[in-house]
Coordinates of C-alpha atoms and ligand atoms in Angstrom, one line a residue:
M528 CA 24.1 -64.7 70.1
F529 CA 23.2 -64.3 66.4
Q530 CA 22.6 -60.6 66.7
N531 CA 26.4 -60.3 66.8
L532 CA 26.7 -61.8 63.3
V533 CA 28.4 -59.5 60.8
P534 CA 26.2 -59.6 57.6
A535 CA 27.5 -62.2 55.2
A536 CA 29.1 -61.1 51.9
I537 CA 26.9 -61.6 48.9
D538 CA 28.2 -64.4 46.6
P539 CA 28.8 -62.8 43.2
I540 CA 27.8 -66.0 41.3
L541 CA 25.0 -67.6 43.3
S542 CA 23.3 -64.2 43.9
V543 CA 23.0 -63.8 40.1
A544 CA 21.3 -67.2 39.8
E545 CA 18.9 -66.2 42.6
A546 CA 18.1 -62.8 41.0
F547 CA 17.5 -64.5 37.7
R548 CA 15.1 -67.0 39.2
E549 CA 13.1 -64.2 40.7
D550 CA 12.9 -62.2 37.4
P551 CA 9.4 -62.6 35.9
R552 CA 10.4 -61.4 32.4
P553 CA 9.9 -64.3 30.0
H554 CA 12.7 -63.3 27.6
K555 CA 15.3 -63.2 30.4
L556 CA 18.8 -64.7 29.7
D557 CA 21.0 -66.3 32.3
L558 CA 24.8 -66.1 31.5
G559 CA 25.8 -66.3 35.1
V560 CA 26.6 -69.5 36.9
G561 CA 28.9 -71.9 35.1
V562 CA 26.6 -74.7 34.0
Y563 CA 26.3 -76.2 30.5
R564 CA 23.0 -75.9 28.7
D565 CA 21.9 -77.6 25.5
V566 CA 20.0 -75.9 22.7
S567 CA 16.8 -76.1 24.5
G568 CA 18.2 -74.4 27.6
N569 CA 18.4 -77.6 29.7
T570 CA 21.3 -78.8 31.7
P571 CA 20.8 -82.5 30.8
V572 CA 21.7 -85.6 32.7
M573 CA 24.3 -87.1 30.4
A574 CA 23.4 -90.4 28.7
A575 CA 26.5 -92.1 30.1
V576 CA 25.5 -91.0 33.6
R577 CA 21.9 -92.1 33.2
Q578 CA 23.1 -95.6 32.1
A579 CA 25.5 -95.8 35.0
E580 CA 22.8 -94.8 37.4
R581 CA 20.5 -97.5 36.1
W582 CA 23.2 -100.1 36.6
L583 CA 24.0 -98.7 40.0
V584 CA 20.4 -99.1 41.2
Q585 CA 20.4 -102.7 40.1
V586 CA 23.7 -103.8 41.6
Q587 CA 24.2 -101.7 44.7
T588 CA 23.6 -103.9 47.8
S589 CA 24.5 -101.5 50.6
K590 CA 24.6 -97.8 51.6
S591 CA 26.9 -98.4 54.5
Y592 CA 29.8 -96.0 55.2
I593 CA 32.6 -96.2 52.7
G594 CA 35.7 -94.7 54.4
L595 CA 37.5 -91.4 54.8
A596 CA 39.1 -91.5 51.3
G597 CA 35.7 -91.9 49.7
N598 CA 35.2 -94.1 46.7
L599 CA 38.6 -95.8 45.9
R600 CA 37.7 -96.8 42.4
F601 CA 36.6 -93.2 41.7
N602 CA 40.0 -92.0 43.1
Q603 CA 41.8 -94.3 40.7
A604 CA 39.7 -93.2 37.8
V605 CA 40.3 -89.5 38.5
T606 CA 44.0 -90.0 39.1
Q607 CA 44.2 -91.7 35.7
L608 CA 42.3 -88.9 34.0
V609 CA 44.5 -86.2 35.6
L610 CA 47.9 -87.7 35.7
G611 CA 47.7 -90.5 33.1
H612 CA 48.4 -93.2 35.7
A613 CA 46.0 -94.8 38.2
E614 CA 48.7 -95.0 41.0
P615 CA 51.6 -92.6 40.2
A616 CA 54.5 -92.6 42.7
G617 CA 54.2 -90.0 45.4
W618 CA 50.6 -89.1 44.8
F619 CA 47.6 -89.6 47.1
T620 CA 44.0 -88.9 45.9
L621 CA 41.0 -88.4 48.2
Q622 CA 37.4 -87.9 47.0
T623 CA 35.9 -84.6 48.2
P624 CA 32.5 -83.1 48.4
G625 CA 32.8 -81.2 45.1
A626 CA 35.8 -79.2 44.1
S627 CA 34.9 -76.4 46.6
G628 CA 35.1 -79.0 49.3
G629 CA 38.5 -80.1 47.9
L630 CA 39.7 -76.5 47.8
R631 CA 38.8 -76.0 51.4
L632 CA 40.4 -79.4 52.4
L633 CA 43.6 -78.5 50.6
A634 CA 43.6 -75.0 52.1
D635 CA 43.3 -76.6 55.6
L636 CA 46.2 -78.9 54.6
I637 CA 48.4 -75.9 53.7
A638 CA 47.4 -74.1 56.9
A639 CA 48.3 -77.2 58.9
S640 CA 51.6 -77.7 57.1
R641 CA 52.8 -74.1 56.8
P642 CA 50.4 -71.5 58.5
T643 CA 52.5 -68.6 57.2
A644 CA 52.1 -69.7 53.5
T645 CA 50.8 -67.2 51.0
V646 CA 48.4 -68.6 48.3
W647 CA 48.8 -66.6 45.1
I648 CA 45.7 -66.4 43.0
S649 CA 45.3 -64.8 39.5
D650 CA 43.9 -61.3 39.0
P651 CA 41.0 -62.0 38.3
S652 CA 40.2 -65.5 39.6
Y653 CA 37.3 -67.8 40.5
V654 CA 35.3 -65.7 43.0
N655 CA 35.5 -68.5 45.6
H656 CA 39.3 -69.0 45.6
A657 CA 40.2 -66.1 47.9
P658 CA 37.3 -66.6 50.4
I659 CA 38.0 -70.3 50.8
M660 CA 41.8 -69.7 51.3
R661 CA 41.1 -66.9 53.8
A662 CA 38.5 -69.1 55.6
A663 CA 41.3 -71.5 56.3
G664 CA 43.4 -68.7 57.8
L665 CA 45.8 -68.4 54.9
Q666 CA 47.2 -65.2 53.4
V667 CA 46.1 -64.5 49.8
G668 CA 48.1 -62.6 47.3
Q669 CA 47.3 -61.7 43.7
Y670 CA 49.4 -62.2 40.6
P671 CA 48.8 -60.2 37.3
Y672 CA 47.0 -62.4 34.8
L673 CA 44.4 -60.8 32.5
D674 CA 44.9 -57.7 30.4
A675 CA 41.2 -56.5 30.6
T676 CA 41.7 -54.0 27.8
D677 CA 42.1 -56.7 25.1
G678 CA 41.4 -60.1 26.9
S679 CA 45.0 -61.3 26.6
L680 CA 47.5 -62.8 29.1
R681 CA 49.8 -60.3 30.9
R682 CA 52.6 -62.7 30.2
E683 CA 55.7 -60.9 31.4
A684 CA 53.9 -59.3 34.4
F685 CA 52.7 -62.8 35.3
F686 CA 56.2 -64.4 35.1
S687 CA 57.9 -61.6 36.9
A688 CA 55.5 -62.1 39.8
V689 CA 56.2 -65.9 39.8
A690 CA 59.9 -65.1 39.7
G691 CA 59.6 -63.7 43.2
M692 CA 58.0 -66.8 44.6
G693 CA 59.9 -69.5 46.7
K694 CA 59.4 -71.9 49.5
G695 CA 56.3 -70.8 51.5
D696 CA 54.5 -69.7 48.4
V697 CA 51.7 -71.6 46.8
L698 CA 50.8 -70.7 43.2
L699 CA 47.1 -71.4 42.5
L700 CA 46.6 -71.9 38.7
H701 CA 43.7 -72.9 36.6
G702 CA 44.5 -76.2 34.7
C703 CA 42.5 -75.1 31.7
C704 CA 39.5 -72.8 30.8
H705 CA 40.5 -70.0 33.2
N706 CA 37.5 -68.9 35.3
P707 CA 36.5 -66.1 34.7
S708 CA 38.6 -65.0 31.7
G709 CA 38.9 -68.0 29.4
V710 CA 42.6 -67.0 29.0
D711 CA 44.8 -70.1 29.2
L712 CA 48.5 -70.6 29.5
E713 CA 50.2 -72.0 26.4
M714 CA 52.5 -75.0 26.5
A715 CA 55.6 -72.8 26.4
D716 CA 54.2 -71.0 29.5
W717 CA 53.7 -74.3 31.4
Q718 CA 57.3 -75.3 30.4
R719 CA 58.7 -72.0 31.7
L720 CA 56.7 -72.5 34.9
A721 CA 58.0 -76.1 35.3
G722 CA 61.6 -74.8 35.2
M723 CA 60.8 -72.1 37.8
V724 CA 59.1 -74.6 40.1
T725 CA 62.3 -76.8 40.1
R726 CA 64.6 -73.8 40.7
Q727 CA 62.5 -71.8 43.2
G728 CA 60.6 -74.5 45.2
F729 CA 57.2 -72.9 45.4
V730 CA 54.2 -75.3 45.4
P731 CA 51.9 -75.4 42.4
F732 CA 48.2 -75.8 43.2
V733 CA 46.1 -76.5 40.1
D734 CA 42.4 -76.2 40.0
L735 CA 41.0 -78.4 37.2
A736 CA 37.2 -77.8 37.1
Y737 CA 36.6 -77.7 33.3
H738 CA 38.6 -80.8 32.1
G739 CA 37.8 -81.5 28.5
F740 CA 36.1 -78.2 27.8
G741 CA 39.3 -76.5 26.6
A742 CA 41.0 -78.5 23.8
G743 CA 40.2 -82.1 24.9
L744 CA 40.9 -84.4 27.8
E745 CA 44.5 -85.1 27.0
Q746 CA 45.4 -81.6 25.9
D747 CA 43.8 -80.0 29.0
T748 CA 46.1 -81.8 31.4
A749 CA 49.4 -81.5 29.4
G750 CA 50.5 -78.4 31.3
L751 CA 49.5 -79.7 34.7
R752 CA 51.5 -82.9 34.0
L753 CA 54.6 -80.9 33.1
L754 CA 54.4 -79.3 36.6
A755 CA 53.7 -82.7 38.2
D756 CA 57.0 -84.0 36.8
A757 CA 58.9 -80.9 37.9
S758 CA 57.5 -80.5 41.4
E759 CA 58.4 -82.4 44.6
E760 CA 55.2 -81.2 46.2
M761 CA 52.0 -80.3 44.3
L762 CA 48.3 -79.9 44.9
V763 CA 45.4 -80.5 42.5
V764 CA 41.7 -80.1 43.0
Y765 CA 39.3 -81.7 40.5
S766 CA 35.7 -81.3 39.7
C767 CA 33.3 -83.7 38.0
S768 CA 30.5 -81.1 38.1
K769 CA 30.9 -79.9 34.5
H770 CA 32.3 -82.7 32.4
F771 CA 30.2 -85.4 33.9
G772 CA 27.3 -82.9 34.5
L773 CA 27.1 -84.1 38.1
Y774 CA 26.8 -80.6 39.6
R775 CA 24.4 -81.2 42.5
E776 CA 26.0 -84.6 43.4
R777 CA 29.1 -82.8 44.7
T778 CA 31.7 -85.0 43.1
G779 CA 35.3 -83.8 43.3
A780 CA 38.8 -84.9 44.4
A781 CA 42.0 -83.6 45.9
L782 CA 45.3 -85.0 44.6
V783 CA 48.5 -84.3 46.5
K784 CA 52.1 -85.1 45.7
S785 CA 54.5 -85.3 48.6
A786 CA 57.6 -87.1 49.9
E787 CA 55.7 -87.9 53.1
P788 CA 52.7 -90.0 51.8
A789 CA 51.8 -91.7 55.1
R790 CA 51.9 -88.5 57.1
L791 CA 50.0 -86.6 54.4
K792 CA 47.3 -89.3 54.2
A793 CA 46.7 -89.4 57.9
K794 CA 46.5 -85.6 58.1
L795 CA 44.0 -85.4 55.2
F796 CA 41.9 -88.1 56.9
E797 CA 41.9 -86.1 60.1
L798 CA 41.0 -82.9 58.3
A799 CA 38.1 -84.6 56.5
R800 CA 36.9 -86.3 59.7
H801 CA 36.8 -83.0 61.6
S802 CA 34.8 -81.4 58.7
Y803 CA 32.4 -83.5 56.7
T804 CA 33.8 -87.0 57.5
M805 CA 33.0 -88.7 54.2
P806 CA 32.0 -87.3 50.8
P807 CA 28.7 -88.4 49.1
D808 CA 29.1 -91.5 47.1
H809 CA 26.5 -91.4 44.4
G810 CA 28.3 -89.2 41.8
A811 CA 31.7 -90.9 42.5
E812 CA 30.2 -94.4 42.0
V813 CA 28.7 -93.2 38.7
V814 CA 32.1 -91.8 37.5
A815 CA 33.8 -95.1 38.5
I816 CA 31.2 -97.2 36.6
I817 CA 31.6 -95.1 33.5
M818 CA 35.4 -95.1 33.5
E819 CA 35.5 -98.9 34.1
S820 CA 33.3 -99.6 31.1
S821 CA 34.9 -99.0 27.7
E822 CA 31.4 -98.6 26.2
L823 CA 30.2 -96.0 28.7
A824 CA 33.6 -94.2 28.7
A825 CA 33.4 -93.9 24.9
L826 CA 29.8 -92.6 25.2
W827 CA 30.8 -90.1 27.8
R828 CA 33.8 -88.9 25.8
N829 CA 31.5 -88.4 22.8
E830 CA 29.1 -86.4 24.8
L831 CA 31.9 -84.3 26.2
D832 CA 33.2 -83.6 22.7
T833 CA 29.7 -82.4 21.7
M834 CA 29.5 -80.1 24.6
R835 CA 33.0 -78.6 23.9
E836 CA 32.2 -78.1 20.2
R837 CA 28.9 -76.5 20.9
I838 CA 30.5 -74.0 23.3
Q839 CA 33.2 -73.2 20.8
S840 CA 30.6 -72.7 18.0
T841 CA 28.6 -70.4 20.3
R842 CA 31.8 -68.5 21.0
D843 CA 32.6 -68.1 17.3
Q844 CA 29.1 -66.9 16.5
L845 CA 29.1 -64.4 19.4
A846 CA 32.6 -63.1 18.2
N847 CA 31.3 -62.7 14.7
A848 CA 28.2 -60.9 15.9
L849 CA 30.2 -58.5 18.0
A850 CA 32.8 -58.0 15.2
K851 CA 30.0 -57.1 12.9
R852 CA 29.0 -54.4 15.3
G853 CA 32.6 -53.0 15.5
M854 CA 34.0 -54.6 18.6
A855 CA 37.5 -56.0 18.8
V856 CA 37.1 -59.8 19.4
D857 CA 40.4 -61.5 18.4
N858 CA 41.1 -62.7 21.9
L859 CA 37.5 -63.7 22.6
R860 CA 37.8 -66.2 19.8
R861 CA 41.0 -67.7 21.3
H862 CA 39.6 -68.0 24.9
K863 CA 38.9 -71.5 26.1
G864 CA 36.0 -73.1 28.0
M865 CA 32.7 -71.7 29.1
F866 CA 33.8 -68.2 30.1
S867 CA 35.0 -64.9 28.7
M868 CA 34.8 -61.4 30.1
L869 CA 33.1 -58.7 28.3
P870 CA 34.7 -55.2 28.7
L871 CA 31.8 -53.8 30.6
G872 CA 31.7 -51.6 33.7
E873 CA 29.4 -52.0 36.6
G874 CA 26.9 -49.6 35.0
G875 CA 26.8 -51.6 31.8
I876 CA 26.3 -54.8 33.6
A877 CA 23.4 -53.3 35.6
Q878 CA 21.9 -51.9 32.4
L879 CA 22.0 -55.3 30.7
R880 CA 20.1 -56.7 33.7
N881 CA 17.6 -53.9 34.1
D882 CA 16.9 -53.1 30.4
A883 CA 17.4 -56.4 28.6
A884 CA 17.0 -59.0 31.4
I885 CA 20.5 -60.3 30.6
Y886 CA 22.3 -61.7 33.7
I887 CA 26.1 -61.8 33.8
V888 CA 28.5 -62.0 36.8
A889 CA 30.1 -58.8 38.2
G890 CA 33.3 -58.1 36.4
G891 CA 31.7 -59.0 33.0
R892 CA 32.0 -62.8 33.0
I893 CA 29.6 -64.5 30.6
N894 CA 28.9 -68.2 30.4
L895 CA 28.8 -69.1 26.7
A896 CA 27.4 -72.5 27.5
G897 CA 24.2 -70.7 28.7
L898 CA 23.7 -68.9 25.5
D899 CA 21.0 -70.0 23.1
P900 CA 22.2 -69.4 19.5
D901 CA 18.9 -67.7 18.7
K902 CA 19.8 -65.0 21.3
I903 CA 23.3 -64.1 20.0
D904 CA 22.2 -61.1 17.9
M905 CA 20.0 -59.8 20.7
L906 CA 23.0 -60.2 23.2
A907 CA 25.4 -58.5 20.8
D908 CA 23.0 -55.6 20.3
A909 CA 22.6 -55.1 24.0
V910 CA 26.3 -55.4 24.7
V911 CA 27.2 -52.8 22.1
K912 CA 24.5 -50.5 23.4
V913 CA 25.9 -50.5 27.0
S914 CA 29.7 -50.6 26.3
Ligands
LIG978 C1 31.0 -71.0 38.5 O1 32.1 -70.4 38.5 O2 30.0 -70.4 38.0 C2 30.8 -72.4 39.0 O3 32.1 -72.9 39.3 C3 29.8 -72.5 40.1 C4 30.4 -72.2 41.5 O4 30.4 -73.1 42.3 O5 30.7 -71.1 41.7

């Protein structure tokens, strides 16, 4: 049977992580997968998480099944973080195995509701968006987004693509910290989109994986909330991998707004049951404990602020180093979150890896949160050499 398998496509992000692991050169630098690293290169367990875990070990009395919606207290905490209310009218939240699991669940939901729908993703987008949508049997289209020549938003091209969307179209947006470009919509753009949603009736689908890494927890949801008010139906997928540092615990959520809450809930339960049944609880319980304790929540917010400020400072230092070497970096300074794209071709990216042991994702995405400040000059020299 298995000899008939078509060889699997190589994952552009996880394959970089694997190649990096196998590289024996001691000075190697991993700017691939989107994980936060502190100054010593570690991806730490956050102090708030550690304290919540200690508490959890003491008080948890059972590991029995929890239910198809996952951890209900986590769902409330996430809904509050995303929408500013724990139980907003018309919304239903379900815990998912990471945001990738949430993307797939929502893709299955779209396919079950409107099999002919087209999901529109940005050019470029998170490398897993199109494969997940296609795996659910959906059609995928691309809308213009990044101007790769100067790292800016192709604003008018973007809006003219959106102007052609209507019922049957799903517009997949990045809530903040666009992956891979770092180019975010401004509030005026979100306002314009909100007006278009109301007039045209397409369904917004917001992926919020880097909440708090852009400008702050409130600011990073402001655009999404405008769309939530303007839309009759809307999809949101949420990740706690980055801002709670819970990567391997696979802690995510799917939030859906609809006029048919009972039907929607039953369908989501069915889709979950026919796939993974229930999401893992540990990360979700940790998030619930943190958000229910004002002390732990304050500690977590502080740690998140520190991470965001560190990434921003690394971004500024890299922009300065590149500017000193004659590169145009105005937009690089303005980008938000962990990522930006360097204007490098395939050859330049391969040369960085082969000659300097610097690993970045195909297309030129770098993870600034993986960059040790001591290595900024070395990176700037290597980038200038290959560009
Ligand atoms: C990334 O974009 O590097 C992360 O979201 C990791 C992943 O799952 O792809």
